[in-house]
Amino acid sequence: MRLDVFTLFPDAFAWFAQQVHVARAAELGVDLRLWDYRSFTPLRHGQVDDAPYGGGAGMVLRIDVVCAALEAAFRCDPARVADTRRVVELTPRGRQFDDALARELAAGDLCVLCGRYEGIDERVSQLVTDRVSIGPYVLAGGEIAAQVLLDAVVRKIDGAVSNPDSVAGDSFSPGLGGSLEYPQYTRPAEFRGWAVPAVLLSGDHAAVERWRRERLDGRERSGQG
Ligand code: ADE
């Protein structure tokens, strides 16, 4: 499986690439490749962006620069890259990322395009299969969003996480019917008077199961509400 990431900041992925599940996926043959748009720009002085037509704040990543990088990486017409893999643009305007999409994206080769500045020229829509947002807020660029997406995708690759039960029982997964996982505790059994629920110390597996089932989807209430 190939994971190709296009970015202006490949160094931003160094920590991510060292994470245990990512390193394990690499051992299993997952090939994470980082491509710097700037290395392939056909423009002078490493230029990659330009002012938006119609005016307005900020700069826009140029479509010719994105195409040049895709062409160099895949040695084909950039518009054809999506014939062989999912091509994802990270953008706050995209469909919201979730567990089901992570599972889908883990099924084959994947190419991820990170935006920066005010985003990528809208004609990138000619190149991508998916436009994905990690949430309804705006980040300075797609690098953190790409790592969020890739972290979740790599977890879904068979063997990347050493204990498959831990992925099967992830919050939001089909294994939990889309629910949140139950709360977890570990030693010490009591700290500052904060006690672990007695049932978890009881050794009564059926009672523990019941207790956990009752606590699936124990969503936190948000904000001041
Ligand atoms: N780039 C900037 N903000 C983003 C977001 N919320 N999701 C994905 N990519 C982004």
Tab-separated table of C-alpha atoms and ligand atoms in Angstrom:
chain	number	residue	atom	x	y	z
A	1	MET	CA	0.000	0.000	0.000
A	2	ARG	CA	1.249	3.478	-0.834
A	3	LEU	CA	0.508	6.596	1.185
A	4	ASP	CA	1.610	9.686	-0.735
A	5	VAL	CA	1.402	13.029	1.042
A	6	PHE	CA	1.871	16.358	-0.742
A	7	THR	CA	2.775	19.286	1.471
A	8	LEU	CA	4.878	22.415	1.789
A	9	PHE	CA	6.131	21.120	5.157
A	10	PRO	CA	7.261	17.495	4.893
A	11	ASP	CA	9.246	17.892	8.147
A	12	ALA	CA	5.933	18.299	9.950
A	13	PHE	CA	5.392	14.539	9.433
A	14	ALA	CA	8.643	13.358	11.076
A	15	TRP	CA	7.068	12.686	14.486
A	16	PHE	CA	4.036	11.037	12.896
A	17	ALA	CA	6.185	8.650	10.836
A	18	GLN	CA	7.892	7.456	14.036
A	19	GLN	CA	4.702	6.483	15.847
A	20	VAL	CA	4.562	2.800	16.722
A	21	HIS	CA	1.555	1.921	14.560
A	22	VAL	CA	2.943	3.879	11.600
A	23	ALA	CA	6.387	2.252	11.923
A	24	ARG	CA	4.726	-1.155	12.217
A	25	ALA	CA	2.641	-0.453	9.102
A	26	ALA	CA	5.857	0.472	7.283
A	27	GLU	CA	7.330	-2.910	8.268
A	28	LEU	CA	4.221	-4.529	6.796
A	29	GLY	CA	4.899	-2.816	3.472
A	30	VAL	CA	3.004	0.460	3.824
A	31	ASP	CA	5.109	2.953	1.900
A	32	LEU	CA	4.689	6.506	3.276
A	33	ARG	CA	6.120	9.015	0.815
A	34	LEU	CA	6.309	12.741	1.493
A	35	TRP	CA	6.437	15.134	-1.436
A	36	ASP	CA	7.276	18.817	-1.135
A	37	TYR	CA	5.275	20.914	-3.646
A	38	ARG	CA	8.141	23.382	-3.690
A	39	SER	CA	10.593	20.795	-5.038
A	40	PHE	CA	8.536	20.382	-8.203
A	41	THR	CA	7.281	23.879	-8.886
A	42	PRO	CA	7.740	24.959	-12.505
A	43	LEU	CA	7.885	28.584	-11.294
A	44	ARG	CA	10.978	30.586	-10.489
A	45	HIS	CA	12.325	31.149	-6.974
A	46	GLY	CA	10.372	28.211	-5.574
A	47	GLN	CA	7.076	30.060	-5.959
A	48	VAL	CA	4.047	27.894	-5.141
A	49	ASP	CA	1.227	30.358	-4.448
A	50	ASP	CA	-0.375	33.466	-5.851
A	51	ALA	CA	-2.924	36.152	-5.015
A	52	PRO	CA	-6.579	35.163	-5.474
A	53	TYR	CA	-8.385	36.301	-8.623
A	54	GLY	CA	-11.060	38.811	-7.652
A	55	GLY	CA	-8.939	40.093	-4.775
A	56	GLY	CA	-9.131	39.298	-1.095
A	57	ALA	CA	-6.854	38.282	1.720
A	58	GLY	CA	-4.158	35.642	1.606
A	59	MET	CA	-2.532	33.516	-1.022
A	60	VAL	CA	-3.739	30.460	-2.911
A	61	LEU	CA	-1.697	27.345	-3.721
A	62	ARG	CA	-1.436	27.210	-7.516
A	63	ILE	CA	-2.991	24.359	-9.498
A	64	ASP	CA	-0.034	24.145	-11.901
A	65	VAL	CA	2.248	23.567	-8.908
A	66	VAL	CA	0.010	20.814	-7.514
A	67	CYS	CA	-0.148	19.185	-10.954
A	68	ALA	CA	3.628	19.319	-11.394
A	69	ALA	CA	4.143	17.568	-8.046
A	70	LEU	CA	1.581	14.844	-8.838
A	71	GLU	CA	3.089	14.328	-12.276
A	72	ALA	CA	6.586	13.945	-10.811
A	73	ALA	CA	5.429	11.525	-8.134
A	74	PHE	CA	3.218	9.288	-10.269
A	75	ARG	CA	4.721	9.822	-13.734
A	76	CYS	CA	1.315	10.148	-15.334
A	77	ASP	CA	-1.291	12.756	-16.179
A	78	PRO	CA	-2.203	14.246	-12.757
A	79	ALA	CA	-5.886	13.891	-13.606
A	80	ARG	CA	-5.371	10.118	-13.927
A	81	VAL	CA	-3.890	9.597	-10.436
A	82	ALA	CA	-7.427	9.233	-9.090
A	83	ASP	CA	-7.991	6.247	-11.424
A	84	THR	CA	-5.823	4.057	-9.210
A	85	ARG	CA	-6.319	5.415	-5.674
A	86	ARG	CA	-8.346	7.736	-3.486
A	87	VAL	CA	-6.988	11.266	-3.769
A	88	VAL	CA	-7.966	13.356	-0.762
A	89	GLU	CA	-7.752	17.113	-0.451
A	90	LEU	CA	-7.764	18.322	3.165
A	91	THR	CA	-9.959	21.390	3.351
A	92	PRO	CA	-12.391	22.871	5.877
A	93	ARG	CA	-14.935	22.810	3.008
A	94	GLY	CA	-14.796	19.022	2.773
A	95	ARG	CA	-16.997	16.229	4.064
A	96	GLN	CA	-16.425	15.621	7.757
A	97	PHE	CA	-13.963	12.821	8.501
A	98	ASP	CA	-15.213	9.850	10.529
A	99	ASP	CA	-14.439	6.229	11.404
A	100	ALA	CA	-16.252	4.844	8.349
A	101	LEU	CA	-14.217	7.016	5.987
A	102	ALA	CA	-10.985	5.999	7.766
A	103	ARG	CA	-11.912	2.359	7.118
A	104	GLU	CA	-12.656	3.074	3.432
A	105	LEU	CA	-9.407	4.973	2.901
A	106	ALA	CA	-7.386	2.145	4.471
A	107	ALA	CA	-8.580	-0.254	1.774
A	108	GLY	CA	-6.083	0.775	-0.901
A	109	ASP	CA	-3.443	3.241	-2.018
A	110	LEU	CA	-4.054	6.765	-0.816
A	111	CYS	CA	-2.838	10.178	-1.881
A	112	VAL	CA	-3.318	13.195	0.392
A	113	LEU	CA	-3.036	16.839	-0.664
A	114	CYS	CA	-2.389	19.387	2.083
A	115	GLY	CA	-3.420	22.967	1.471
A	116	ARG	CA	-1.841	26.049	3.032
A	117	TYR	CA	-2.593	29.756	3.053
A	118	GLU	CA	-6.151	30.273	1.775
A	119	GLY	CA	-6.195	26.726	0.365
A	120	ILE	CA	-5.632	25.185	-3.053
A	121	ASP	CA	-7.014	26.632	-6.305
A	122	GLU	CA	-10.555	25.274	-6.657
A	123	ARG	CA	-9.629	23.455	-9.881
A	124	VAL	CA	-7.998	20.841	-7.644
A	125	SER	CA	-11.504	19.349	-7.733
A	126	GLN	CA	-10.497	17.942	-11.165
A	127	LEU	CA	-7.817	15.834	-9.467
A	128	VAL	CA	-9.380	14.503	-6.280
A	129	THR	CA	-11.856	11.808	-5.312
A	130	ASP	CA	-12.605	13.244	-1.861
A	131	ARG	CA	-12.513	16.571	-0.096
A	132	VAL	CA	-12.237	16.022	3.618
A	133	SER	CA	-12.432	18.229	6.702
A	134	ILE	CA	-11.433	17.070	10.175
A	135	GLY	CA	-13.913	19.403	11.804
A	136	PRO	CA	-15.775	22.704	11.581
A	137	TYR	CA	-12.855	25.016	12.306
A	138	VAL	CA	-10.031	26.438	10.228
A	139	LEU	CA	-6.411	25.375	10.685
A	140	ALA	CA	-3.451	27.248	9.225
A	141	GLY	CA	-2.832	24.352	6.855
A	142	GLY	CA	-3.630	20.765	6.014
A	143	GLU	CA	-0.599	19.146	7.679
A	144	ILE	CA	-2.158	18.577	11.083
A	145	ALA	CA	-5.437	17.561	9.447
A	146	ALA	CA	-3.546	15.067	7.234
A	147	GLN	CA	-1.882	13.535	10.281
A	148	VAL	CA	-5.214	13.204	12.044
A	149	LEU	CA	-6.630	11.442	8.995
A	150	LEU	CA	-3.574	9.246	8.413
A	151	ASP	CA	-3.316	8.273	12.085
A	152	ALA	CA	-6.880	6.980	11.998
A	153	VAL	CA	-6.409	5.333	8.570
A	154	VAL	CA	-3.207	3.532	9.583
A	155	ARG	CA	-4.940	2.149	12.700
A	156	LYS	CA	-7.347	0.391	10.327
A	157	ILE	CA	-4.602	-1.397	8.405
A	158	ASP	CA	-4.444	-5.054	9.437
A	159	GLY	CA	-1.487	-5.628	11.735
A	160	ALA	CA	-0.582	-1.959	12.286
A	161	VAL	CA	-1.929	-2.062	15.836
A	162	SER	CA	-0.504	-5.079	17.653
A	163	ASN	CA	-3.719	-6.051	19.431
A	164	PRO	CA	-6.557	-6.239	16.852
A	165	ASP	CA	-9.121	-6.196	19.678
A	166	SER	CA	-8.076	-2.672	20.493
A	167	VAL	CA	-9.051	-1.485	16.979
A	168	ALA	CA	-12.206	-3.638	16.820
A	169	GLY	CA	-13.304	-2.047	20.110
A	170	ASP	CA	-12.444	1.544	19.152
A	171	SER	CA	-15.014	4.202	19.834
A	172	PHE	CA	-17.236	4.848	16.768
A	173	SER	CA	-16.284	1.513	15.153
A	174	PRO	CA	-18.882	-1.004	13.880
A	175	GLY	CA	-17.626	-3.316	16.678
A	176	LEU	CA	-19.175	-0.908	19.173
A	177	GLY	CA	-22.164	-0.125	16.965
A	178	GLY	CA	-20.761	3.381	16.451
A	179	SER	CA	-20.782	4.059	20.204
A	180	LEU	CA	-18.111	5.554	22.366
A	181	GLU	CA	-15.986	3.118	24.322
A	182	TYR	CA	-16.651	2.545	28.036
A	183	PRO	CA	-14.438	4.367	30.572
A	184	GLN	CA	-11.086	2.799	31.537
A	185	TYR	CA	-9.284	2.736	34.900
A	186	THR	CA	-5.912	1.432	36.087
A	187	ARG	CA	-3.877	1.301	39.330
A	188	PRO	CA	-3.936	2.714	41.935
A	189	ALA	CA	-7.415	1.521	42.943
A	190	GLU	CA	-7.768	4.613	45.092
A	191	PHE	CA	-6.002	7.940	44.757
A	192	ARG	CA	-6.829	11.106	46.719
A	193	GLY	CA	-10.062	9.425	47.735
A	194	TRP	CA	-11.010	8.888	44.055
A	195	ALA	CA	-11.973	5.228	43.902
A	196	VAL	CA	-12.170	2.917	40.917
A	197	PRO	CA	-15.725	1.503	40.593
A	198	ALA	CA	-15.855	-1.562	42.834
A	199	VAL	CA	-17.319	-3.788	40.122
A	200	LEU	CA	-14.068	-3.532	38.116
A	201	LEU	CA	-12.145	-4.981	41.071
A	202	SER	CA	-14.707	-7.700	41.768
A	203	GLY	CA	-13.350	-10.352	39.365
A	204	ASP	CA	-16.967	-10.949	38.273
A	205	HIS	CA	-16.537	-10.881	34.476
A	206	ALA	CA	-20.255	-10.903	33.717
A	207	ALA	CA	-20.820	-7.966	36.048
A	208	VAL	CA	-17.889	-6.094	34.489
A	209	GLU	CA	-19.329	-6.708	30.990
A	210	ARG	CA	-22.750	-5.462	32.117
A	211	TRP	CA	-21.227	-2.366	33.723
A	212	ARG	CA	-19.278	-1.605	30.553
A	213	ARG	CA	-22.277	-2.148	28.276
A	214	GLU	CA	-24.304	0.296	30.364
A	215	ARG	CA	-21.591	2.908	29.898
A	216	LEU	CA	-21.130	2.731	26.123
A	217	ASP	CA	-21.832	6.061	24.512
A	218	GLY	CA	-21.280	7.984	27.739
A	219	ARG	CA	-20.773	11.157	25.747
A	220	GLU	CA	-19.574	14.229	27.625
A	221	ARG	CA	-21.992	17.103	27.653
A	222	SER	CA	-20.466	19.981	25.727
A	223	GLY	CA	-19.837	23.598	26.705
A	224	GLN	CA	-21.914	25.566	29.176
A	225	GLY	CA	-25.065	23.685	28.386
B	1	ADE	N1	-7.244	22.861	6.494
B	1	ADE	C1	-7.552	23.917	7.272
B	1	ADE	N2	-8.535	23.640	8.117
B	1	ADE	C2	-8.885	22.335	7.890
B	1	ADE	C3	-9.840	21.457	8.446
B	1	ADE	N3	-10.683	21.840	9.409
B	1	ADE	N4	-9.915	20.208	7.955
B	1	ADE	C4	-9.087	19.817	6.962
B	1	ADE	N5	-8.167	20.607	6.398
B	1	ADE	C5	-8.055	21.854	6.854
